[in-house]
Coordinates of C-alpha atoms and ligand atoms in Angstrom, one line a residue:
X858 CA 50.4 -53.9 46.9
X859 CA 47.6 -56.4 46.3
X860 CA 46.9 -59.6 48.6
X861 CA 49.1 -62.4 47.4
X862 CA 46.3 -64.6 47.8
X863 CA 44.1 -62.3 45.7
X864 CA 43.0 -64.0 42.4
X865 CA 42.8 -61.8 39.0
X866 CA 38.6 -61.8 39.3
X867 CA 39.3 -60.4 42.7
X868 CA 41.6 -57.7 42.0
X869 CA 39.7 -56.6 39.4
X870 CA 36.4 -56.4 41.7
X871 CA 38.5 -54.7 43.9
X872 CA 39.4 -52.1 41.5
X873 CA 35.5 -52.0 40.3
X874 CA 34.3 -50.8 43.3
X875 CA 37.0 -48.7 44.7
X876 CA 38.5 -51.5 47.4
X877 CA 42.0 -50.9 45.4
X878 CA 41.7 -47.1 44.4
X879 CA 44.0 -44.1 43.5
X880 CA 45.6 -44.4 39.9
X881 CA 49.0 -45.5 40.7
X882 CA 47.7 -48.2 43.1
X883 CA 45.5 -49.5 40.7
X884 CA 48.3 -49.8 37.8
X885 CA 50.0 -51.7 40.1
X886 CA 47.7 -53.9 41.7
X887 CA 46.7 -55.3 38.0
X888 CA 50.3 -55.5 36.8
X889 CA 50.6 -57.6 40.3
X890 CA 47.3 -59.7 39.4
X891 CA 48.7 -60.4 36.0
X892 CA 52.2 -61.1 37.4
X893 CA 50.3 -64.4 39.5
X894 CA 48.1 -64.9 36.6
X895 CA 51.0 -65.8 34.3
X896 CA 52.5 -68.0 37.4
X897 CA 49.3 -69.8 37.4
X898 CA 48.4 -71.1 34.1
X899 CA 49.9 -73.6 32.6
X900 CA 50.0 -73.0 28.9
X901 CA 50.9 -75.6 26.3
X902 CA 52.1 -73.3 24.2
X903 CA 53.1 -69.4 23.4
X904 CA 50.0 -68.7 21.7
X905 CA 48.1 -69.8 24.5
X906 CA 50.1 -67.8 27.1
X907 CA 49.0 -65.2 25.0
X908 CA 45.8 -65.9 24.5
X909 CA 45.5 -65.9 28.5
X910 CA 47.3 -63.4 29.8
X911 CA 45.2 -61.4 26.9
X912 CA 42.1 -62.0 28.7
X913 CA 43.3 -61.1 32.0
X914 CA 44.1 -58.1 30.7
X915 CA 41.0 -56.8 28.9
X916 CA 39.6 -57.8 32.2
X917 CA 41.0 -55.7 34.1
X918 CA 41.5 -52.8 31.7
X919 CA 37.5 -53.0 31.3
X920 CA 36.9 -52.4 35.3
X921 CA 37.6 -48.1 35.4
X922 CA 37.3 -46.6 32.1
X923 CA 39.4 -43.3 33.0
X924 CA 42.6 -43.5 34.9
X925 CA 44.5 -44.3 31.7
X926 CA 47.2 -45.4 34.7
X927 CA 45.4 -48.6 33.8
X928 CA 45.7 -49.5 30.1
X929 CA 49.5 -47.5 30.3
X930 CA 50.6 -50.2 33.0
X931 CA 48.8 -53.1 31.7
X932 CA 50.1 -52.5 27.9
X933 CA 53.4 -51.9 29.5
X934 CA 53.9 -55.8 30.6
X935 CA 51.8 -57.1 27.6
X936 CA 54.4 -56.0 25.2
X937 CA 57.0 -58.3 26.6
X938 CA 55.0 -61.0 25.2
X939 CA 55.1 -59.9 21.3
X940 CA 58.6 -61.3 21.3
X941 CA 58.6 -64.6 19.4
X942 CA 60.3 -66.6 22.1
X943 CA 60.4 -69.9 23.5
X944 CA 57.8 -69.8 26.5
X945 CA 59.7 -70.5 29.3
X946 CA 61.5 -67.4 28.3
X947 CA 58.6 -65.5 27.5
X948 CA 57.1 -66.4 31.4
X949 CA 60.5 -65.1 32.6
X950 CA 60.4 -62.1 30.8
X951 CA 56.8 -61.1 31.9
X952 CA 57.6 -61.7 35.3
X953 CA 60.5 -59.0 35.3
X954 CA 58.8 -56.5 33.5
X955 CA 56.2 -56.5 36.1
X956 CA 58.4 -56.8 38.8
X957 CA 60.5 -53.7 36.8
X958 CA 57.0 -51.8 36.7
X959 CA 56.2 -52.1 40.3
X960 CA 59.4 -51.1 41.7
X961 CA 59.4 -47.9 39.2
X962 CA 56.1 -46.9 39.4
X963 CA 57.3 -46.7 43.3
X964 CA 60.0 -44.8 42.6
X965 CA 58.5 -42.4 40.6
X966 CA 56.3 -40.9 43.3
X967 CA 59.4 -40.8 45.4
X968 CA 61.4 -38.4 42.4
X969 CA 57.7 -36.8 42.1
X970 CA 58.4 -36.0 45.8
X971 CA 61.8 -34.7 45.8
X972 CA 61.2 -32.3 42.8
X973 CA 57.7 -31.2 44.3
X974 CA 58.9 -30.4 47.8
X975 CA 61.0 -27.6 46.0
X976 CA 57.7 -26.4 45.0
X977 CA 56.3 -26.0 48.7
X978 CA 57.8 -23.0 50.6
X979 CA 58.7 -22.8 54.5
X980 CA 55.0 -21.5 55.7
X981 CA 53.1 -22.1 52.5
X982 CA 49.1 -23.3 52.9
X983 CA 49.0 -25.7 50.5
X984 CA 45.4 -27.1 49.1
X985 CA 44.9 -30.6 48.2
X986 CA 41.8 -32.7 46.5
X987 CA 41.0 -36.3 47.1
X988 CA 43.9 -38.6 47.6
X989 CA 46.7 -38.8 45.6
X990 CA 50.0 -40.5 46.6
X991 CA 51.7 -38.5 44.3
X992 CA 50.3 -34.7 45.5
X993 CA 50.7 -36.3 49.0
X994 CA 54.1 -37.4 48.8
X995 CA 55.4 -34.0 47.6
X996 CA 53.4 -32.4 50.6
X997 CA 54.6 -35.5 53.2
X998 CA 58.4 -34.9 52.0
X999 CA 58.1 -30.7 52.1
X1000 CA 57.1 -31.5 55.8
X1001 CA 59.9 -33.8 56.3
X1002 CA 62.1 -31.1 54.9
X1003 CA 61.5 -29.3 58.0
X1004 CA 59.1 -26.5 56.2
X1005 CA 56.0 -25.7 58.3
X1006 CA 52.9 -25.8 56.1
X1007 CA 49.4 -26.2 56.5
X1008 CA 47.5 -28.0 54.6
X1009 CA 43.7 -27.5 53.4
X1010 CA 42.1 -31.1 52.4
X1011 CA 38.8 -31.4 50.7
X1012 CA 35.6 -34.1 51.9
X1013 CA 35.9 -35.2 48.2
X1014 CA 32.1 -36.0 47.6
X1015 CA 30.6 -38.9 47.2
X1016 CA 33.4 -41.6 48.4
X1017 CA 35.1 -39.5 51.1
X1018 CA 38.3 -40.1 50.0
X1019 CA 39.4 -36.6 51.9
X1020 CA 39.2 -39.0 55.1
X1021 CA 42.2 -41.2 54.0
X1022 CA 44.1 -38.1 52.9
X1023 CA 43.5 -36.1 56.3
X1024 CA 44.3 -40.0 58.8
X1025 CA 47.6 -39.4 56.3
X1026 CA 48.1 -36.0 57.1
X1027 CA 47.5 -36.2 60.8
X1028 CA 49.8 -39.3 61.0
X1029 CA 52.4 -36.8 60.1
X1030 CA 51.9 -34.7 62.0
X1031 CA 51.0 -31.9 59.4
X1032 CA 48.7 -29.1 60.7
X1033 CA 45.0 -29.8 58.4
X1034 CA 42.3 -27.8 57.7
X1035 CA 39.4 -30.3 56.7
X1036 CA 36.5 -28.8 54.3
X1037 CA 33.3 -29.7 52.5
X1038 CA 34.4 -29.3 48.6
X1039 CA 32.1 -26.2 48.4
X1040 CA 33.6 -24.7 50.9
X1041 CA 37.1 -24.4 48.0
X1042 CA 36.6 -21.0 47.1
X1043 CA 35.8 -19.3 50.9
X1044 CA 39.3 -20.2 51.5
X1045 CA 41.7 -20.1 48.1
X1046 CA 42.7 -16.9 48.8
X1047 CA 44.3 -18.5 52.4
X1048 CA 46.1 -20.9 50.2
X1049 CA 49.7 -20.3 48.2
X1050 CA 49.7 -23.4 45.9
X1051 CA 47.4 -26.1 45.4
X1052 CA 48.7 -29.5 44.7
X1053 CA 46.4 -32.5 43.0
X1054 CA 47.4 -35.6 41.1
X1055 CA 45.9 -37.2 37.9
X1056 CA 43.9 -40.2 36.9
X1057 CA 44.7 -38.9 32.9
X1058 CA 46.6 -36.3 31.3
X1059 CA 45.8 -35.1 27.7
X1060 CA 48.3 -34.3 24.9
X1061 CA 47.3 -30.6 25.5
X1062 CA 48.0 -31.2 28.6
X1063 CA 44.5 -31.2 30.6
X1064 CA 44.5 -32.8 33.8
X1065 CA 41.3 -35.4 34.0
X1066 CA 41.4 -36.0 38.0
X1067 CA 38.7 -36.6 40.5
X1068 CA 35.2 -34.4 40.6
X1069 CA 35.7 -31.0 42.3
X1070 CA 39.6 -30.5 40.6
X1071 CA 38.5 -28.5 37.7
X1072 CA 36.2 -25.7 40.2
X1073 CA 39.5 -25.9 42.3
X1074 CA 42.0 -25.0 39.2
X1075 CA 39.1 -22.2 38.6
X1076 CA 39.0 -20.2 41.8
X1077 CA 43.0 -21.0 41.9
X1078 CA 43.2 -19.3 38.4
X1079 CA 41.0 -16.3 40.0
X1080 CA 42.9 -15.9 43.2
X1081 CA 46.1 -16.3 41.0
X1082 CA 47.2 -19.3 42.9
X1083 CA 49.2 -21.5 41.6
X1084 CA 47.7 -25.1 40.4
X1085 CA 50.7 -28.0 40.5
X1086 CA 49.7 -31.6 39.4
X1087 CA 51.6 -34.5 41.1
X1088 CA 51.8 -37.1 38.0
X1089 CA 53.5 -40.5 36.8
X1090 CA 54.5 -40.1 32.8
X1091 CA 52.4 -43.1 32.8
X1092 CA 49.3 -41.1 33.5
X1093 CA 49.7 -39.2 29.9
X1094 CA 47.3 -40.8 27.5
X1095 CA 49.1 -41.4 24.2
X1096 CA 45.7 -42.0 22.2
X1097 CA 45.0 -38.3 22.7
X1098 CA 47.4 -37.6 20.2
X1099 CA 44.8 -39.2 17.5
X1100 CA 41.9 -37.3 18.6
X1101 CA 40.6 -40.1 21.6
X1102 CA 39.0 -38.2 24.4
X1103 CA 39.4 -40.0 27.6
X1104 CA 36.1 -41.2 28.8
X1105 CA 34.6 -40.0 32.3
X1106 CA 33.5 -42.9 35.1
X1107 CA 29.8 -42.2 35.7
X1108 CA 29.8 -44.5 38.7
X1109 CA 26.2 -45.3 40.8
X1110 CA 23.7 -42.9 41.5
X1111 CA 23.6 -44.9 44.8
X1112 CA 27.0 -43.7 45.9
X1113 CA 25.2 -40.5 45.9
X1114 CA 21.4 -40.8 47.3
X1115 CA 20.5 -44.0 48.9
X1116 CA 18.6 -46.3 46.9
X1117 CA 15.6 -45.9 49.4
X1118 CA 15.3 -42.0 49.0
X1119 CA 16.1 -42.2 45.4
X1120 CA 12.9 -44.9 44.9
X1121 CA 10.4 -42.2 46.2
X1122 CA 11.9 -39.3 43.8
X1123 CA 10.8 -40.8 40.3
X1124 CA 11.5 -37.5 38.4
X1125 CA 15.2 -37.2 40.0
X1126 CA 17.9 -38.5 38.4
X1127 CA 21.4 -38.7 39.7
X1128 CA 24.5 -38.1 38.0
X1129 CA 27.5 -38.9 39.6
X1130 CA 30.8 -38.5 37.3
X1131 CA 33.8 -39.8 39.1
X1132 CA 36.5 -37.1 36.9
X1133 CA 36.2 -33.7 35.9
X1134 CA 38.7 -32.3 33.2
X1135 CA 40.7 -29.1 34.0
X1136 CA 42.1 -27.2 30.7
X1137 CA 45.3 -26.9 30.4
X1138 CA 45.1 -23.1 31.1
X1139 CA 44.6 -23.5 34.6
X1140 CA 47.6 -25.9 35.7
X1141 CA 50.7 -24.0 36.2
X1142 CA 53.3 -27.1 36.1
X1143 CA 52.8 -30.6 35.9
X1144 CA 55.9 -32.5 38.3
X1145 CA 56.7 -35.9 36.9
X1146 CA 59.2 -38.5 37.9
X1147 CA 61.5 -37.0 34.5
X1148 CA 60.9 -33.4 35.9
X1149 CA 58.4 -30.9 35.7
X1150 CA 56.9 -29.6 32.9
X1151 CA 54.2 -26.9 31.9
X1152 CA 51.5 -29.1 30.7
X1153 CA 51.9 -27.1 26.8
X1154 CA 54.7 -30.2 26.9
X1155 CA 52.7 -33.0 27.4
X1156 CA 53.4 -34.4 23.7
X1157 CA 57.3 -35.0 24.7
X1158 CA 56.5 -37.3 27.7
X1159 CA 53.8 -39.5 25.8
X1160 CA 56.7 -39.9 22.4
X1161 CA 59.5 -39.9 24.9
X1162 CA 59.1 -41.4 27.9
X1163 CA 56.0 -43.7 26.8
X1164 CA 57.7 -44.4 23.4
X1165 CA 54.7 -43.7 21.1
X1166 CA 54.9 -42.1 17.7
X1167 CA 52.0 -41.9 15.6
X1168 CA 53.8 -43.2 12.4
X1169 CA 54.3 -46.8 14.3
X1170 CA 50.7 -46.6 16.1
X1171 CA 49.1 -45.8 12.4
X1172 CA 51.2 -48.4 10.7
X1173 CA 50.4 -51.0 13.7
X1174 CA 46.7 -50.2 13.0
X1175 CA 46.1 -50.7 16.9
X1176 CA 43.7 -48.8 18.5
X1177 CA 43.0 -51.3 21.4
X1178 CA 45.6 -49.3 23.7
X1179 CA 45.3 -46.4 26.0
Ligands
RI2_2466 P1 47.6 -41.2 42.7 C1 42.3 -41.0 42.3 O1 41.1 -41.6 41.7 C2 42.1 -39.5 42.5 O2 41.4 -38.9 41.5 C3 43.5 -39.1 42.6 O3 43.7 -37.7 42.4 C4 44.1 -39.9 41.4 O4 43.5 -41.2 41.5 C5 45.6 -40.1 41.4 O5 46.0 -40.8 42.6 P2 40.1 -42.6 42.5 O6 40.7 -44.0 42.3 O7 47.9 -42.1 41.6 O8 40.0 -42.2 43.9 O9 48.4 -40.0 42.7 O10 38.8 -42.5 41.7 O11 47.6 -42.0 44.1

């Protein structure tokens, strides 16, 4: 949940450089920001309201280019205001959707939880990459269950985001194995499932998630391990279906060599993409708040559950969404 006090320039910053992270917390917090935003201005008119809350939104669908979390979420409140109503009503209507979005965006990962604790076995070593509220809660509520697992948890080069996951871990008391992402494949064949979430799933149902998932899904798909992504339907990205590839962060080479060391290396460049994308082929079942799926079924959670067809996205000739 973002800082009440937080204004929209704020949140996004915070979502720019990874203050508010993870792709579920970042739908939210912007849905949040918009939420005050539309409490804030004071429009004379519908059009106006419009015209504002439209600029908040490009805002802060412009500040990370690949959890499509972001766009889903923000388009999802936007539409309430393509009704042609008066604007008192159109204020009260924005303000529930995002309300509506919050609270089930929260109780997704919750279903995500229930459904993926069936997946974890009494005395399974599960493997997990970065931090994902979704992948964690499945892992959190198979501990809860009563099932003793153990847990292997990736650094997650450059940010360290493994840190977060492992303080998570440890505050529940789960038994953790902490390893430098190259160390993945010296221990796969210790692990019985591997669990990860998703900034962006494709109609052909590759998972885009942070760097180091896609050599993960690799040595799993060696060691015949099995590869389960923890994922909101509103991480699906409906403008696959027209041929859109989603695009990959390349975030500061910074967050990777210090600027210092970097200055005396002029013929070294740094790349530092925040996502890989893992094929399809190598993810076993993706577990959704509707259920899980193999990820050949993508396609039925972006018409069905995010209500896109390509008839009314052609005909609309809009191509600004996610
Ligand atoms: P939840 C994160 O991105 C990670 O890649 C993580 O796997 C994914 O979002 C999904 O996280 P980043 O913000 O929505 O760390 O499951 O770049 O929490």
């Amino acid at each position: 949940m973002i800082d009440a006090d937080m204004t929209l320039e704020e949140t996004a910053e915070g979502i720019r450089t990874m203050e508010i992270r993870g792709a579920g917390r970042i739908a939210r917090a912007a849905v949040e920001a918009l939420e005050a935003h539309a409490g804030g201005l004071r429009p004379a008119t519908l059009e106006e309201f419009r015209a504002g809350m439209q600029r908040a939104a490009d805002l802060l669908v412009a500040t990370r280019p690949t959890a499509v979390s972001l766009p889903n979420a923000v388009r999802n409140v936007m539409r309430t205001l393509e009704a042609d109503v008066p604007l008192a009503d159109a204020k009260i209507a924005f303000h529930e959707r995002a309300q509506a979005f919050v609270a089930s965006s929260i109780g997704a990962v919750a279903r995500i939880a229930e459904f993926g604790a069936r997946h974890i076995r009494d005395g399974d070593v599960v493997m997990t990459h970065c931090n994902s509220d979704a992948a964690l809660a499945c892992i959190i509520a198979a501990h809860r269950e009563g099932k003793a697992i153990e847990v292997f948890a990736t650094e997650v080069r450059p940010r360290g985001q493994g840190l977060v996951t492992i303080r998570r871990l440890n505050d529940e008391g789960i038994r953790t194995n902490y390893i430098v992402d190259a160390a993945v494949r010296s221990f796969i064949n210790e692990v019985d499932l591997v669990i990860v979430g998703a900034d962006a799933i494709t109609v052909s149902g590759a998972v885009v998630n942070k760097i180091g998932t896609a050599p993960i899904a690799l040595a799993a798909h060696e060691a015949r391990t099995n590869v389960v992504v923890a994922a909101e339907t509103y991480k699906f990205a409906p403008l696959t279906t027209l041929g859109d590839l989603i695009p990959i962060e390349e975030r500061a080479p910074s967050e990777v060599l210090s600027d210092e060391i970097a200055a005396a290396l002029p013929h070294v460049r740094v790349r530092n993409p925040a996502f890989d994308v893992t094929p399809a082929e190598y993810v076993d079942l993706i577990i959704t708040e509707q259920g899980a799926i193999p990820p050949s079924m993508a396609w039925l959670i972006i018409r069905d559950y995010l209500g896109w067809s390509i008839e009314q996205f052609h005909q609309a000739g809009d191509r600004t969404g996610p």
